[in-house]
């Protein structure tokens, strides 16, 4: 199976619809998926917040406490925020600012980067290629960073002029932060420190980013900025919009609206770590709601396995009591699902469950 060369319908930029009095029918979700009418919103709770400075400090008691906090957040939540993570706050602000500027450039310039479903690289306005699908209220930009053979600065916006160098530095720092989290996850799972990194292909991991732009929406109660999904890759580092809430995380039968801490990253477990950990860690469904007053920009950085390696439950975590829960698949094969069908909750990882 492969992705088609072209979108099934002409692409409409959501940015160009923001001044309409009503949203077009193709953005109207069925009643059960609309933000206001489905399960109740859980107020006054937030995902855990962890200070990572203890991971780097020489103090071994503090390091153990930090690892324990990460362990609990991975087991109980699958989603948490981190501060004091080592990435420069100024660089985080610059990264968000250059992308916000990009989305405000004239449409002719952005159209020069229009993407196709073949690689998804560039300026896009839908996930999935099913004709007649109900679409999400967002535009995005998708780019590759690792492996180096896939990175092509010419496919990154040339404007604003600092974008390429800022993105290069930002992604370099996020690769390093992800590597540290992979070590922490491995240790917490009782595996050798380099286990997950090696299972991902060592130096040959994949890293890419989707910058999501959620324009103002005249009827936010009828649609979603991004439909419920779990992230297909390894782990995600999300830089949310500090001023505009929108990300919701599934918790039991409700949704928690994440309240971002200043200069925090939101970390979440992707499907590949769910598979490798044999479901000790689970990817968690999340979605984005939009609003009529403010646009929102977020940067989702994805740390993924080398695309042609088979990913399967770690044999150290498979026991007679807990057999391997998932069958093996390469990430190349795995990610075709979301690329063809679009975001569909957790149906994909569930479909990997070994029959028994
Ligand atoms: C994603 C995602 C959340 C957000 O890009 O996979 O879940 O807040 N984004 O934009
Ligand atoms: Ni996501």
mmCIF file of C-alpha atoms and ligand atoms in Angstrom:
data_model
loop_
_atom_site.group_PDB
_atom_site.id
_atom_site.type_symbol
_atom_site.label_atom_id
_atom_site.label_comp_id
_atom_site.label_asym_id
_atom_site.label_seq_id
_atom_site.Cartn_x
_atom_site.Cartn_y
_atom_site.Cartn_z
ATOM 1 C CA UNK A 1 0.000 0.000 0.000
ATOM 2 C CA UNK A 2 1.116 3.524 -0.677
ATOM 3 C CA UNK A 3 -0.338 7.004 -0.444
ATOM 4 C CA UNK A 4 -1.810 8.541 -3.586
ATOM 5 C CA UNK A 5 0.067 11.333 -5.355
ATOM 6 C CA UNK A 6 -2.745 13.775 -4.876
ATOM 7 C CA UNK A 7 -5.553 14.854 -2.581
ATOM 8 C CA UNK A 8 -8.988 13.479 -3.471
ATOM 9 C CA UNK A 9 -10.537 16.964 -3.617
ATOM 10 C CA UNK A 10 -9.301 20.525 -4.150
ATOM 11 C CA UNK A 11 -7.603 21.809 -1.011
ATOM 12 C CA UNK A 12 -9.262 24.672 0.835
ATOM 13 C CA UNK A 13 -7.121 26.599 3.289
ATOM 14 C CA UNK A 14 -8.932 26.915 6.600
ATOM 15 C CA UNK A 15 -7.173 30.267 7.017
ATOM 16 C CA UNK A 16 -9.206 31.539 4.083
ATOM 17 C CA UNK A 17 -12.536 30.629 5.759
ATOM 18 C CA UNK A 18 -12.117 32.430 9.026
ATOM 19 C CA UNK A 19 -14.240 35.482 8.113
ATOM 20 C CA UNK A 20 -17.279 33.471 6.968
ATOM 21 C CA UNK A 21 -20.433 33.842 9.104
ATOM 22 C CA UNK A 22 -20.839 30.038 9.283
ATOM 23 C CA UNK A 23 -18.518 27.101 8.752
ATOM 24 C CA UNK A 24 -18.945 25.009 5.581
ATOM 25 C CA UNK A 25 -20.684 21.642 6.049
ATOM 26 C CA UNK A 26 -17.502 19.652 5.618
ATOM 27 C CA UNK A 27 -16.167 20.905 8.929
ATOM 28 C CA UNK A 28 -19.327 20.079 10.893
ATOM 29 C CA UNK A 29 -18.722 17.051 13.110
ATOM 30 C CA UNK A 30 -21.443 14.527 13.899
ATOM 31 C CA UNK A 31 -23.172 15.534 17.163
ATOM 32 C CA UNK A 32 -21.383 12.901 19.273
ATOM 33 C CA UNK A 33 -17.964 14.319 18.340
ATOM 34 C CA UNK A 34 -18.716 17.989 18.942
ATOM 35 C CA UNK A 35 -16.873 19.572 21.850
ATOM 36 C CA UNK A 36 -19.858 20.775 23.835
ATOM 37 C CA UNK A 37 -22.205 17.837 23.427
ATOM 38 C CA UNK A 38 -20.054 14.820 24.166
ATOM 39 C CA UNK A 39 -18.527 13.713 27.471
ATOM 40 C CA UNK A 40 -18.214 16.367 30.189
ATOM 41 C CA UNK A 41 -15.176 18.558 30.413
ATOM 42 C CA UNK A 42 -13.201 17.936 33.578
ATOM 43 C CA UNK A 43 -12.399 21.290 35.110
ATOM 44 C CA UNK A 44 -9.838 22.083 37.779
ATOM 45 C CA UNK A 45 -7.548 19.232 36.914
ATOM 46 C CA UNK A 46 -4.445 19.382 34.845
ATOM 47 C CA UNK A 47 -1.913 16.843 33.613
ATOM 48 C CA UNK A 48 1.167 16.388 35.886
ATOM 49 C CA UNK A 49 3.950 18.973 35.808
ATOM 50 C CA UNK A 50 7.526 17.735 36.283
ATOM 51 C CA UNK A 51 10.704 19.740 36.784
ATOM 52 C CA UNK A 52 13.448 17.923 34.864
ATOM 53 C CA UNK A 53 16.437 19.711 36.410
ATOM 54 C CA UNK A 54 16.839 16.728 38.769
ATOM 55 C CA UNK A 55 17.575 14.454 35.806
ATOM 56 C CA UNK A 56 20.755 16.364 34.996
ATOM 57 C CA UNK A 57 21.892 17.201 38.531
ATOM 58 C CA UNK A 58 24.635 15.252 40.298
ATOM 59 C CA UNK A 59 22.341 14.693 43.286
ATOM 60 C CA UNK A 60 21.319 11.055 43.057
ATOM 61 C CA UNK A 61 18.381 11.329 45.489
ATOM 62 C CA UNK A 62 16.900 14.155 43.430
ATOM 63 C CA UNK A 63 17.486 12.176 40.251
ATOM 64 C CA UNK A 64 15.661 9.182 41.730
ATOM 65 C CA UNK A 65 12.717 11.389 42.740
ATOM 66 C CA UNK A 66 12.516 12.872 39.255
ATOM 67 C CA UNK A 67 12.636 9.436 37.648
ATOM 68 C CA UNK A 68 9.843 8.311 39.979
ATOM 69 C CA UNK A 69 7.709 11.298 38.953
ATOM 70 C CA UNK A 70 8.279 10.503 35.282
ATOM 71 C CA UNK A 71 7.458 6.862 35.922
ATOM 72 C CA UNK A 72 4.155 7.656 37.554
ATOM 73 C CA UNK A 73 3.231 10.180 34.845
ATOM 74 C CA UNK A 74 3.970 7.603 32.116
ATOM 75 C CA UNK A 75 2.023 4.820 33.811
ATOM 76 C CA UNK A 76 -0.926 6.807 35.042
ATOM 77 C CA UNK A 77 -1.290 9.555 32.463
ATOM 78 C CA UNK A 78 0.685 9.110 29.249
ATOM 79 C CA UNK A 79 0.711 12.920 29.089
ATOM 80 C CA UNK A 80 2.644 15.414 31.242
ATOM 81 C CA UNK A 81 4.314 18.811 31.127
ATOM 82 C CA UNK A 82 8.005 19.364 31.743
ATOM 83 C CA UNK A 83 9.835 22.530 32.811
ATOM 84 C CA UNK A 84 13.555 23.144 33.387
ATOM 85 C CA UNK A 85 14.048 20.752 30.501
ATOM 86 C CA UNK A 86 17.239 22.342 29.173
ATOM 87 C CA UNK A 87 15.815 23.887 25.992
ATOM 88 C CA UNK A 88 16.336 27.645 25.970
ATOM 89 C CA UNK A 89 13.108 29.596 26.612
ATOM 90 C CA UNK A 90 14.208 32.261 24.142
ATOM 91 C CA UNK A 91 14.567 29.659 21.408
ATOM 92 C CA UNK A 92 11.094 28.300 22.185
ATOM 93 C CA UNK A 93 9.625 31.782 21.795
ATOM 94 C CA UNK A 94 11.522 32.365 18.563
ATOM 95 C CA UNK A 95 10.360 29.052 17.129
ATOM 96 C CA UNK A 96 6.727 29.859 17.817
ATOM 97 C CA UNK A 97 7.131 33.406 16.501
ATOM 98 C CA UNK A 98 8.689 32.416 13.158
ATOM 99 C CA UNK A 99 5.894 29.944 12.483
ATOM 100 C CA UNK A 100 3.202 32.399 13.459
ATOM 101 C CA UNK A 101 4.797 34.824 11.008
ATOM 102 C CA UNK A 102 4.869 32.185 8.314
ATOM 103 C CA UNK A 103 1.136 31.530 8.602
ATOM 104 C CA UNK A 104 0.522 35.266 8.255
ATOM 105 C CA UNK A 105 2.430 35.555 4.965
ATOM 106 C CA UNK A 106 0.417 36.188 1.787
ATOM 107 C CA UNK A 107 -1.337 33.072 0.489
ATOM 108 C CA UNK A 108 0.670 32.999 -2.798
ATOM 109 C CA UNK A 109 3.878 32.513 -0.839
ATOM 110 C CA UNK A 110 2.454 29.720 1.317
ATOM 111 C CA UNK A 111 0.948 27.980 -1.707
ATOM 112 C CA UNK A 112 4.461 27.579 -3.054
ATOM 113 C CA UNK A 113 4.926 24.957 -0.320
ATOM 114 C CA UNK A 114 1.611 23.113 -0.834
ATOM 115 C CA UNK A 115 1.984 19.492 0.237
ATOM 116 C CA UNK A 116 0.800 16.196 -1.207
ATOM 117 C CA UNK A 117 -0.198 12.972 0.560
ATOM 118 C CA UNK A 118 2.885 11.252 -0.818
ATOM 119 C CA UNK A 119 5.221 12.673 1.860
ATOM 120 C CA UNK A 120 2.997 15.200 3.641
ATOM 121 C CA UNK A 121 5.910 17.645 3.617
ATOM 122 C CA UNK A 122 4.955 21.296 3.318
ATOM 123 C CA UNK A 123 1.837 23.420 3.823
ATOM 124 C CA UNK A 124 -1.226 21.226 4.338
ATOM 125 C CA UNK A 125 -4.872 21.437 5.275
ATOM 126 C CA UNK A 126 -6.012 17.852 5.787
ATOM 127 C CA UNK A 127 -4.891 14.523 7.222
ATOM 128 C CA UNK A 128 -6.172 11.521 5.332
ATOM 129 C CA UNK A 129 -7.186 11.051 1.729
ATOM 130 C CA UNK A 130 -10.730 9.755 2.004
ATOM 131 C CA UNK A 131 -13.002 11.562 -0.401
ATOM 132 C CA UNK A 132 -15.851 13.359 1.333
ATOM 133 C CA UNK A 133 -14.287 13.071 4.817
ATOM 134 C CA UNK A 134 -15.309 15.589 7.469
ATOM 135 C CA UNK A 135 -12.294 17.838 7.919
ATOM 136 C CA UNK A 136 -10.629 19.510 10.886
ATOM 137 C CA UNK A 137 -10.456 23.261 11.433
ATOM 138 C CA UNK A 138 -6.695 23.690 10.970
ATOM 139 C CA UNK A 139 -3.851 24.187 8.539
ATOM 140 C CA UNK A 140 -0.359 22.881 9.216
ATOM 141 C CA UNK A 141 3.203 22.671 8.003
ATOM 142 C CA UNK A 142 5.021 19.344 8.106
ATOM 143 C CA UNK A 143 8.774 18.875 7.798
ATOM 144 C CA UNK A 144 11.451 16.214 8.242
ATOM 145 C CA UNK A 145 14.605 16.630 10.326
ATOM 146 C CA UNK A 146 15.996 13.111 10.747
ATOM 147 C CA UNK A 147 17.206 10.973 9.110
ATOM 148 C CA UNK A 148 19.490 13.544 7.503
ATOM 149 C CA UNK A 149 18.752 12.037 4.090
ATOM 150 C CA UNK A 150 15.134 13.235 4.389
ATOM 151 C CA UNK A 151 15.987 16.720 5.609
ATOM 152 C CA UNK A 152 15.801 19.269 2.848
ATOM 153 C CA UNK A 153 15.994 22.944 3.799
ATOM 154 C CA UNK A 154 14.508 23.857 0.430
ATOM 155 C CA UNK A 155 11.267 22.264 1.606
ATOM 156 C CA UNK A 156 11.245 24.491 4.695
ATOM 157 C CA UNK A 157 9.874 28.041 4.325
ATOM 158 C CA UNK A 158 12.371 30.623 3.148
ATOM 159 C CA UNK A 159 10.412 33.323 4.979
ATOM 160 C CA UNK A 160 10.646 34.739 7.558
ATOM 161 C CA UNK A 161 14.419 34.831 6.917
ATOM 162 C CA UNK A 162 15.426 33.413 10.321
ATOM 163 C CA UNK A 163 13.042 30.440 10.105
ATOM 164 C CA UNK A 164 15.450 27.817 8.800
ATOM 165 C CA UNK A 165 18.202 28.541 11.318
ATOM 166 C CA UNK A 166 15.759 28.804 14.239
ATOM 167 C CA UNK A 167 14.058 25.533 13.289
ATOM 168 C CA UNK A 168 17.403 23.794 12.833
ATOM 169 C CA UNK A 169 18.555 24.798 16.334
ATOM 170 C CA UNK A 170 15.161 24.070 17.884
ATOM 171 C CA UNK A 171 14.971 20.565 16.419
ATOM 172 C CA UNK A 172 18.548 19.813 17.399
ATOM 173 C CA UNK A 173 17.717 20.652 21.026
ATOM 174 C CA UNK A 174 14.498 18.646 20.959
ATOM 175 C CA UNK A 175 16.288 15.567 19.621
ATOM 176 C CA UNK A 176 18.614 15.827 22.646
ATOM 177 C CA UNK A 177 15.757 16.266 25.114
ATOM 178 C CA UNK A 178 13.943 13.283 23.579
ATOM 179 C CA UNK A 179 17.074 11.148 23.961
ATOM 180 C CA UNK A 180 17.174 11.982 27.679
ATOM 181 C CA UNK A 181 13.514 11.095 28.094
ATOM 182 C CA UNK A 182 14.056 7.807 26.233
ATOM 183 C CA UNK A 183 16.771 6.918 28.763
ATOM 184 C CA UNK A 184 14.482 7.802 31.679
ATOM 185 C CA UNK A 185 11.679 5.699 30.185
ATOM 186 C CA UNK A 186 14.031 2.731 29.639
ATOM 187 C CA UNK A 187 15.327 2.849 33.226
ATOM 188 C CA UNK A 188 11.804 3.202 34.593
ATOM 189 C CA UNK A 189 10.664 0.163 32.611
ATOM 190 C CA UNK A 190 13.489 -1.863 34.163
ATOM 191 C CA UNK A 191 15.324 -2.046 30.851
ATOM 192 C CA UNK A 192 18.900 -1.209 30.036
ATOM 193 C CA UNK A 193 19.322 2.604 29.750
ATOM 194 C CA UNK A 194 19.819 2.531 25.958
ATOM 195 C CA UNK A 195 17.126 -0.054 25.314
ATOM 196 C CA UNK A 196 14.429 2.123 23.770
ATOM 197 C CA UNK A 197 16.907 4.222 21.824
ATOM 198 C CA UNK A 198 18.447 1.074 20.346
ATOM 199 C CA UNK A 199 15.028 -0.371 19.578
ATOM 200 C CA UNK A 200 14.312 2.877 17.690
ATOM 201 C CA UNK A 201 17.446 2.410 15.592
ATOM 202 C CA UNK A 202 20.116 4.150 17.722
ATOM 203 C CA UNK A 203 21.496 7.073 15.717
ATOM 204 C CA UNK A 204 19.115 6.390 12.870
ATOM 205 C CA UNK A 205 15.900 7.504 14.538
ATOM 206 C CA UNK A 206 13.384 9.703 12.767
ATOM 207 C CA UNK A 207 12.401 13.212 13.824
ATOM 208 C CA UNK A 208 9.837 15.458 12.204
ATOM 209 C CA UNK A 209 7.565 18.319 13.140
ATOM 210 C CA UNK A 210 4.049 19.433 12.414
ATOM 211 C CA UNK A 211 3.261 23.050 13.091
ATOM 212 C CA UNK A 212 -0.465 23.350 13.638
ATOM 213 C CA UNK A 213 -2.286 26.590 12.905
ATOM 214 C CA UNK A 214 -5.858 26.823 14.195
ATOM 215 C CA UNK A 215 -7.575 29.898 12.723
ATOM 216 C CA UNK A 216 -10.432 31.638 14.527
ATOM 217 C CA UNK A 217 -13.649 29.757 13.947
ATOM 218 C CA UNK A 218 -17.104 31.339 13.635
ATOM 219 C CA UNK A 219 -18.862 28.225 15.048
ATOM 220 C CA UNK A 220 -16.394 26.487 17.348
ATOM 221 C CA UNK A 221 -19.035 24.296 18.985
ATOM 222 C CA UNK A 222 -19.681 22.412 15.754
ATOM 223 C CA UNK A 223 -16.156 21.372 14.880
ATOM 224 C CA UNK A 224 -12.687 20.396 16.135
ATOM 225 C CA UNK A 225 -9.276 21.851 15.348
ATOM 226 C CA UNK A 226 -7.851 18.341 15.376
ATOM 227 C CA UNK A 227 -9.957 15.217 15.827
ATOM 228 C CA UNK A 228 -9.269 12.726 18.568
ATOM 229 C CA UNK A 229 -6.184 10.604 17.922
ATOM 230 C CA UNK A 230 -3.163 9.106 19.594
ATOM 231 C CA UNK A 231 0.221 9.993 18.121
ATOM 232 C CA UNK A 232 1.496 7.159 15.913
ATOM 233 C CA UNK A 233 5.212 7.666 16.648
ATOM 234 C CA UNK A 234 7.473 7.230 19.663
ATOM 235 C CA UNK A 235 7.110 10.310 21.775
ATOM 236 C CA UNK A 236 5.866 13.816 21.121
ATOM 237 C CA UNK A 237 7.121 17.127 22.510
ATOM 238 C CA UNK A 238 4.435 19.717 22.019
ATOM 239 C CA UNK A 239 5.048 23.423 22.354
ATOM 240 C CA UNK A 240 1.528 24.741 22.880
ATOM 241 C CA UNK A 241 0.319 28.290 22.470
ATOM 242 C CA UNK A 242 0.908 29.791 25.898
ATOM 243 C CA UNK A 243 -1.940 32.216 25.545
ATOM 244 C CA UNK A 244 -4.678 30.156 23.926
ATOM 245 C CA UNK A 245 -5.901 26.870 25.401
ATOM 246 C CA UNK A 246 -7.157 24.199 23.019
ATOM 247 C CA UNK A 247 -5.522 20.833 23.670
ATOM 248 C CA UNK A 248 -7.772 18.321 25.426
ATOM 249 C CA UNK A 249 -6.609 14.976 26.790
ATOM 250 C CA UNK A 250 -8.894 12.007 27.352
ATOM 251 C CA UNK A 251 -9.139 11.028 31.017
ATOM 252 C CA UNK A 252 -11.588 8.252 31.898
ATOM 253 C CA UNK A 253 -14.753 9.357 30.140
ATOM 254 C CA UNK A 254 -14.062 13.052 30.000
ATOM 255 C CA UNK A 255 -11.651 15.563 28.538
ATOM 256 C CA UNK A 256 -9.106 17.642 30.407
ATOM 257 C CA UNK A 257 -8.238 20.992 28.862
ATOM 258 C CA UNK A 258 -4.494 21.387 29.327
ATOM 259 C CA UNK A 259 -3.404 24.630 30.987
ATOM 260 C CA UNK A 260 0.138 25.181 29.710
ATOM 261 C CA UNK A 261 2.835 26.237 32.193
ATOM 262 C CA UNK A 262 5.231 28.970 31.011
ATOM 263 C CA UNK A 263 7.938 27.561 28.722
ATOM 264 C CA UNK A 264 6.847 23.999 29.342
ATOM 265 C CA UNK A 265 6.794 21.202 26.814
ATOM 266 C CA UNK A 266 3.903 18.782 26.815
ATOM 267 C CA UNK A 267 5.287 15.249 26.558
ATOM 268 C CA UNK A 268 3.126 12.385 25.406
ATOM 269 C CA UNK A 269 3.660 8.700 24.782
ATOM 270 C CA UNK A 270 3.076 7.575 21.203
ATOM 271 C CA UNK A 271 1.811 4.233 19.906
ATOM 272 C CA UNK A 272 5.327 2.850 19.256
ATOM 273 C CA UNK A 273 6.245 3.129 22.955
ATOM 274 C CA UNK A 274 2.931 1.567 23.879
ATOM 275 C CA UNK A 275 3.893 -1.403 21.694
ATOM 276 C CA UNK A 276 7.528 -1.623 22.898
ATOM 277 C CA UNK A 277 6.499 -1.376 26.567
ATOM 278 C CA UNK A 278 3.812 -4.012 25.980
ATOM 279 C CA UNK A 279 1.193 -1.510 27.195
ATOM 280 C CA UNK A 280 2.896 -0.672 30.505
ATOM 281 C CA UNK A 281 2.845 2.809 28.986
ATOM 282 C CA UNK A 282 -0.110 3.763 26.824
ATOM 283 C CA UNK A 283 -0.591 6.437 24.241
ATOM 284 C CA UNK A 284 -3.544 8.610 25.164
ATOM 285 C CA UNK A 285 -6.224 10.100 22.962
ATOM 286 C CA UNK A 286 -6.205 13.844 22.571
ATOM 287 C CA UNK A 287 -7.868 16.466 20.399
ATOM 288 C CA UNK A 288 -7.942 20.211 19.880
ATOM 289 C CA UNK A 289 -10.887 22.562 20.255
ATOM 290 C CA UNK A 290 -11.025 25.958 18.564
ATOM 291 C CA UNK A 291 -12.613 29.273 19.458
ATOM 292 C CA UNK A 292 -14.037 32.361 17.811
ATOM 293 C CA UNK A 293 -11.784 34.937 19.470
ATOM 294 C CA UNK A 294 -8.206 33.800 18.978
ATOM 295 C CA UNK A 295 -6.134 31.816 16.549
ATOM 296 C CA UNK A 296 -3.692 29.279 18.013
ATOM 297 C CA UNK A 297 -0.259 27.985 16.916
ATOM 298 C CA UNK A 298 1.381 24.828 18.281
ATOM 299 C CA UNK A 299 4.580 22.980 17.365
ATOM 300 C CA UNK A 300 4.373 19.182 17.604
ATOM 301 C CA UNK A 301 7.787 17.500 17.433
ATOM 302 C CA UNK A 302 7.701 13.748 16.819
ATOM 303 C CA UNK A 303 10.536 11.396 17.812
ATOM 304 C CA UNK A 304 10.098 8.164 15.896
ATOM 305 C CA UNK A 305 11.726 4.790 15.263
ATOM 306 C CA UNK A 306 13.807 4.278 12.138
ATOM 307 C CA UNK A 307 11.062 3.711 9.647
ATOM 308 C CA UNK A 308 11.946 0.213 8.390
ATOM 309 C CA UNK A 309 12.610 -1.488 11.742
ATOM 310 C CA UNK A 310 10.100 -3.919 13.163
ATOM 311 C CA UNK A 311 8.653 -2.562 16.405
ATOM 312 C CA UNK A 312 7.308 -5.133 18.841
ATOM 313 C CA UNK A 313 6.970 -5.653 22.604
ATOM 314 C CA UNK A 314 10.364 -5.824 24.395
ATOM 315 C CA UNK A 315 11.003 -9.482 25.177
ATOM 316 C CA UNK A 316 12.071 -8.439 28.709
ATOM 317 C CA UNK A 317 8.503 -7.243 29.267
ATOM 318 C CA UNK A 318 6.820 -10.351 27.929
ATOM 319 C CA UNK A 319 6.090 -13.014 30.558
ATOM 320 C CA UNK A 320 3.876 -16.109 30.769
ATOM 321 C CA UNK A 321 1.372 -13.951 32.699
ATOM 322 C CA UNK A 322 1.612 -11.018 30.292
ATOM 323 C CA UNK A 323 2.239 -12.324 26.790
ATOM 324 C CA UNK A 324 3.097 -10.031 23.877
ATOM 325 C CA UNK A 325 0.021 -7.892 23.348
ATOM 326 C CA UNK A 326 0.863 -6.605 19.869
ATOM 327 C CA UNK A 327 2.147 -7.974 16.632
ATOM 328 C CA UNK A 328 5.251 -6.495 15.019
ATOM 329 C CA UNK A 329 5.071 -3.777 12.389
ATOM 330 C CA UNK A 330 7.436 -1.203 10.880
ATOM 331 C CA UNK A 331 6.722 2.474 11.472
ATOM 332 C CA UNK A 332 6.617 3.013 7.695
ATOM 333 C CA UNK A 333 3.718 0.628 7.465
ATOM 334 C CA UNK A 334 2.105 1.864 10.663
ATOM 335 C CA UNK A 335 1.967 5.522 9.735
ATOM 336 C CA UNK A 336 0.215 4.862 6.436
ATOM 337 C CA UNK A 337 -2.947 4.367 8.464
ATOM 338 C CA UNK A 338 -3.224 7.957 9.748
ATOM 339 C CA UNK A 339 -1.926 9.229 6.408
ATOM 340 C CA UNK A 340 -4.745 7.576 4.537
ATOM 341 C CA UNK A 341 -7.586 7.505 7.064
ATOM 342 C CA UNK A 342 -6.830 10.608 9.131
ATOM 343 C CA UNK A 343 -7.133 10.841 12.927
ATOM 344 C CA UNK A 344 -9.317 8.006 14.324
ATOM 345 C CA UNK A 345 -8.889 7.826 18.092
ATOM 346 C CA UNK A 346 -6.917 4.758 19.176
ATOM 347 C CA UNK A 347 -8.345 2.382 16.596
ATOM 348 C CA UNK A 348 -5.009 1.793 14.931
ATOM 349 C CA UNK A 349 -2.939 0.593 17.880
ATOM 350 C CA UNK A 350 -5.920 -1.456 19.025
ATOM 351 C CA UNK A 351 -5.946 -3.160 15.639
ATOM 352 C CA UNK A 352 -2.401 -4.473 16.335
ATOM 353 C CA UNK A 353 -3.598 -6.498 19.332
ATOM 354 C CA UNK A 354 -2.495 -10.070 18.943
ATOM 355 C CA UNK A 355 -5.438 -12.428 18.643
ATOM 356 C CA UNK A 356 -5.783 -14.904 21.505
HETATM 357 C C1 LIG B 1 -0.619 16.794 17.104
HETATM 358 C C2 LIG B 1 -1.389 17.320 18.246
HETATM 359 C C3 LIG B 1 -2.028 19.202 19.622
HETATM 360 C C4 LIG B 1 -2.072 20.692 19.588
HETATM 361 O O1 LIG B 1 -0.125 17.618 16.301
HETATM 362 O O2 LIG B 1 -0.501 15.547 16.984
HETATM 363 O O3 LIG B 1 -1.958 16.540 18.965
HETATM 364 O O4 LIG B 1 -2.266 21.277 20.661
HETATM 365 N N1 LIG B 1 -1.421 18.647 18.453
HETATM 366 O O5 LIG B 1 -1.938 21.287 18.529
HETATM 367 NI NI1 LIG B 2 -1.283 14.534 18.616
#
